Tab-separated table of C-alpha atoms in Angstrom:
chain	number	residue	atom	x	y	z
A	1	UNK	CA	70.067	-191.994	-82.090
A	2	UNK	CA	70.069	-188.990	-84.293
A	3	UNK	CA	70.337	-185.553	-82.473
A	4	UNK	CA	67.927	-182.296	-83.737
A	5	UNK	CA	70.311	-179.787	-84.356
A	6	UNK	CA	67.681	-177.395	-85.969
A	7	UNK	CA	63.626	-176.482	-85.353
A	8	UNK	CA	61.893	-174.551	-87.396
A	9	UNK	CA	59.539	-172.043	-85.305
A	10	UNK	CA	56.274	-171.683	-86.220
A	11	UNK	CA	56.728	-167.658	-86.383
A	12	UNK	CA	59.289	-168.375	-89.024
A	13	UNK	CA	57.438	-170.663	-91.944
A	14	UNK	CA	56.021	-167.386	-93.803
A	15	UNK	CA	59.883	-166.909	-94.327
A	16	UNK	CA	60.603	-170.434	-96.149
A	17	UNK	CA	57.349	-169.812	-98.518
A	18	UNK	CA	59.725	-167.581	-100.429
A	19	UNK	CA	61.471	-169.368	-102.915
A	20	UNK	CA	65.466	-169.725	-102.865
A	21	UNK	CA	65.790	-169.411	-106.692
A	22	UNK	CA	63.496	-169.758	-109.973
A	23	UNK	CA	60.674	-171.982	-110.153
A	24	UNK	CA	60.498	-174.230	-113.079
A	25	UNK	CA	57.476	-176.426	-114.460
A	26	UNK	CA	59.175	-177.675	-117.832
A	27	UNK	CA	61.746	-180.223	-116.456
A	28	UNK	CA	64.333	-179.929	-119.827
A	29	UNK	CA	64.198	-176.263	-118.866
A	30	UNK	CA	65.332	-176.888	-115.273
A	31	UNK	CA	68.295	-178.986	-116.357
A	32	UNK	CA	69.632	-176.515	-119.234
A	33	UNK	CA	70.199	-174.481	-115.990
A	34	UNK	CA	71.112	-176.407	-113.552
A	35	UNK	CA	74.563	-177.015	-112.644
A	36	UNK	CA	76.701	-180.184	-111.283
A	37	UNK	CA	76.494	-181.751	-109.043
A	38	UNK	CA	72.742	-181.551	-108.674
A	39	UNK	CA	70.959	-183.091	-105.408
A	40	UNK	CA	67.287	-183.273	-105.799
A	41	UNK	CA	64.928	-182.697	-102.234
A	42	UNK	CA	61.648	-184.649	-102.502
A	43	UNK	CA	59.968	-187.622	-103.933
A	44	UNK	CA	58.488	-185.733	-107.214
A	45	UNK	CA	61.326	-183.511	-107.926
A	46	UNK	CA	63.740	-186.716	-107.696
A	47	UNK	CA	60.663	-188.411	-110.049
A	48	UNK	CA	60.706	-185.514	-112.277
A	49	UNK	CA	64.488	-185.788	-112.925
A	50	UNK	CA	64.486	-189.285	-113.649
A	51	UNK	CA	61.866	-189.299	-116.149
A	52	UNK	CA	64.286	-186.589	-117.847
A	53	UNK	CA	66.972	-189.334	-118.015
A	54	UNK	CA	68.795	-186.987	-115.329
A	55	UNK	CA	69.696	-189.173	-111.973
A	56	UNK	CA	70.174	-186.273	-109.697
A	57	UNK	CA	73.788	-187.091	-107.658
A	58	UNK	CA	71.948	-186.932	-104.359
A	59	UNK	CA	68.154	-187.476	-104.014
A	60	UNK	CA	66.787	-186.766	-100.599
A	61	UNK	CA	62.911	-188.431	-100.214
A	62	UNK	CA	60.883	-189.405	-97.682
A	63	UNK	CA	58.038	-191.558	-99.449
A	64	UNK	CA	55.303	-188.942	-99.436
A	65	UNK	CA	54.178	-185.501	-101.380
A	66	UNK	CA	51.848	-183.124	-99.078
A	67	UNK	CA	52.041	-185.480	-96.273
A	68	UNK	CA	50.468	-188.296	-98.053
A	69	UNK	CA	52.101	-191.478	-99.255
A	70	UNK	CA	53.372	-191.081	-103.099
A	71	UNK	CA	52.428	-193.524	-105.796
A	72	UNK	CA	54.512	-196.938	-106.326
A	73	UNK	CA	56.031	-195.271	-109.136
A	74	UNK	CA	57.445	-192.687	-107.697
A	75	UNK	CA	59.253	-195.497	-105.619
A	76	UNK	CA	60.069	-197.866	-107.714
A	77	UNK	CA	61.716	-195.056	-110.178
A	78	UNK	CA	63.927	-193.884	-107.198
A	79	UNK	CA	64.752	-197.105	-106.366
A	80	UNK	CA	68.266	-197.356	-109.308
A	81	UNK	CA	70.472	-195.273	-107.062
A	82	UNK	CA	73.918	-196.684	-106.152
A	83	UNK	CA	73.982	-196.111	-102.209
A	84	UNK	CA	71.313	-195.263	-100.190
A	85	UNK	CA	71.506	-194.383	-96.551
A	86	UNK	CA	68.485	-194.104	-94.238
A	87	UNK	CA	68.116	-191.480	-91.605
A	88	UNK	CA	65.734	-190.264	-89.175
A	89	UNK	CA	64.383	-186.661	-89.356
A	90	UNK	CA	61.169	-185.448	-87.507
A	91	UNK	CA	58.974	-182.995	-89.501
A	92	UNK	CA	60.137	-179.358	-88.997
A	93	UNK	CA	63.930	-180.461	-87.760
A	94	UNK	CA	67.158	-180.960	-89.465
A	95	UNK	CA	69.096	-183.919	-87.486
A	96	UNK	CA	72.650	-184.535	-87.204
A	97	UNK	CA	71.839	-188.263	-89.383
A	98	UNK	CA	70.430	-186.375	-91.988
A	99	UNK	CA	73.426	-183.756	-92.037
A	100	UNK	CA	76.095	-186.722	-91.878
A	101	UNK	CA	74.351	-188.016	-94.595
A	102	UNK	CA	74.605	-185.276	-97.157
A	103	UNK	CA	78.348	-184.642	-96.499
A	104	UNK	CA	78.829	-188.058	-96.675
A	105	UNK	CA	77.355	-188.424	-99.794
A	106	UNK	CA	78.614	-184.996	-101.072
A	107	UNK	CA	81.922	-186.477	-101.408
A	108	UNK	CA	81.190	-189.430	-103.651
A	109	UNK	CA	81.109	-190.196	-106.748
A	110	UNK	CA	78.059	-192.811	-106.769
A	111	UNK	CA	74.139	-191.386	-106.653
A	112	UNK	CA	72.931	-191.641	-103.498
A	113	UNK	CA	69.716	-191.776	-102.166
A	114	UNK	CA	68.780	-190.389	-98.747
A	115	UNK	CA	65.817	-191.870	-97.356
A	116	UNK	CA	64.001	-189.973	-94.362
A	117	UNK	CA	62.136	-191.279	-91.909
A	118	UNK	CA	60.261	-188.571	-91.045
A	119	UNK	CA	60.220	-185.306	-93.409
A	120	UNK	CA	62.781	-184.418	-95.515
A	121	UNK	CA	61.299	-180.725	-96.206
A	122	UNK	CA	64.368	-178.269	-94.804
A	123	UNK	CA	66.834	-180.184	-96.537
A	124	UNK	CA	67.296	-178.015	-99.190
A	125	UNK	CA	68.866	-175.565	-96.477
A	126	UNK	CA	71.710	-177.195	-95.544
A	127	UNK	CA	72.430	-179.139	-98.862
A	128	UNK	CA	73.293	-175.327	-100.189
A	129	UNK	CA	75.812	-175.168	-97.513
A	130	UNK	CA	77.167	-178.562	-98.680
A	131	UNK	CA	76.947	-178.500	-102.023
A	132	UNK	CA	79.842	-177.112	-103.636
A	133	UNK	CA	79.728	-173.865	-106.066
A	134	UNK	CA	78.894	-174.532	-109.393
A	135	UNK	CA	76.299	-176.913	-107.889
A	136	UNK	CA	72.086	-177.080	-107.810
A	137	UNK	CA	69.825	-177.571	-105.135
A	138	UNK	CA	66.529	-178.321	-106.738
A	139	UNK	CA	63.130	-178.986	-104.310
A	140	UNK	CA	59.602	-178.412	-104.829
A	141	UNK	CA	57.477	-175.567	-104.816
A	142	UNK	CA	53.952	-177.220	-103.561
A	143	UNK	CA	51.185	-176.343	-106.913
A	144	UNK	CA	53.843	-174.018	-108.640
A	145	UNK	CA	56.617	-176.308	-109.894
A	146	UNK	CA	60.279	-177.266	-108.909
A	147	UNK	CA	62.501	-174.512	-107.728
A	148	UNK	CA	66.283	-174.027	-108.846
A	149	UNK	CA	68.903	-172.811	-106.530
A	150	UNK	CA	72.442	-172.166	-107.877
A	151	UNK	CA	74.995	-172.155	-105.370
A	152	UNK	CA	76.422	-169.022	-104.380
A	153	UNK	CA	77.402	-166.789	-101.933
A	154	UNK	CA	74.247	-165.006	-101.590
A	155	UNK	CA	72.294	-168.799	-101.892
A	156	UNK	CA	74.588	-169.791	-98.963
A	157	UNK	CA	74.659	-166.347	-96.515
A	158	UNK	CA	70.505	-166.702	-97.465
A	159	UNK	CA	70.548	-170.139	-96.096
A	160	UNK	CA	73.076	-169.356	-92.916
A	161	UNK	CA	70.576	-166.439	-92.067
A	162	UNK	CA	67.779	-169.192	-91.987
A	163	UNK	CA	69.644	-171.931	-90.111
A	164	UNK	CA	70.985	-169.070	-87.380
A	165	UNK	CA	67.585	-167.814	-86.803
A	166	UNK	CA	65.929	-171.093	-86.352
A	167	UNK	CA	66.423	-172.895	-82.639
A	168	UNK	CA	69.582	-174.593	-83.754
A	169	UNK	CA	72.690	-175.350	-82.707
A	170	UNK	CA	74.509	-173.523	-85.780
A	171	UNK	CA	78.348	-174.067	-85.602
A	172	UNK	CA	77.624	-178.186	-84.796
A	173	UNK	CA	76.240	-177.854	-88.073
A	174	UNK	CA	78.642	-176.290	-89.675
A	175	UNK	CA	81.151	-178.410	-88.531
A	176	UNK	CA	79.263	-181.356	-90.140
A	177	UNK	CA	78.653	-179.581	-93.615
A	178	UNK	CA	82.718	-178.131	-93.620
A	179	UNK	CA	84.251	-179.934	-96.948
């Protein structure tokens, strides 16, 4: 049974409409950029890198785009990972499973596929904290393009700030994420 360790308040979703880094539509363009490892968030974004010949190291979907189910293939592209591992995460939370996940699969050297049940939208937030520097976060920006976050200090204190000020339960989560 997975365990919400993070909600996102409703007074606080004007706040995540601001991008974390540069928003990309050319997909070549993204990649020149992007460093390694790179963990995709979202069905298109992870579709998008594929069809680049780019298999991002950590691809974090949930079957759908805008709340409705994506095309068959979408699916069947992210199907070629090595490992997947399914987790549960309700819309607007970040679980323990999901957080497990991504330092689990952080650490290896196969692509991995995290597959949500539920709504993988916030996981771009802690994957910065996981990720380690040098690395790229890359998640959709809904009708602009695909978004490019560089892992940094300032990426990661942005992304603390966020996770503190949502109802969570902040050092459990750090704890998970800690390399």
């Amino acid at each position: 049974m997975s365990t919400i360790l993070a909600k996102l308040p409703i007074e606080m979703r004007e706040d995540l409409k601001a991008p974390l880094g540069p928003i990309y539509t050319d997909t070549d363009e993204l990649l020149a950029e992007a460093g390694d490892p790179i963990v995709a968030v979202g069905d298109i974004v992870t579709y998008h890198l594929l069809e680049a010949d780019r298999r991002p190291d950590i691809a974090i979907v949930d079957g759908k785009t805008k709340r409705e189910r994506v095309e068959r293939e979408v699916l069947d592209a992210i199907d070629g990972f090595d490992d997947r591992i399914d987790v549960v995460n309700p819309q607007s939370t970040i679980t323990d499973d999901l957080l497990e996940a991504l330092a689990s699969a952080v650490g290896r050297s196969a692509s991995t596929v995290i597959v949500v049940d539920g709504e993988e939208d916030l996981a771009a937030i802690p994957a910065v904290l996981a990720v380690p520097e040098g690395g790229s976060i890359v998640y959709g920006q809904p009708d602009e393009g695909m978004v490019l976050v560089s892992i940094s200090d300032e990426t990661r204190a942005r992304c603390r700030d966020l996770l503190e000020r949502m109802e969570s339960d902040y050092e459990r989560i750090a704890e998970i994420l800690a390399p």
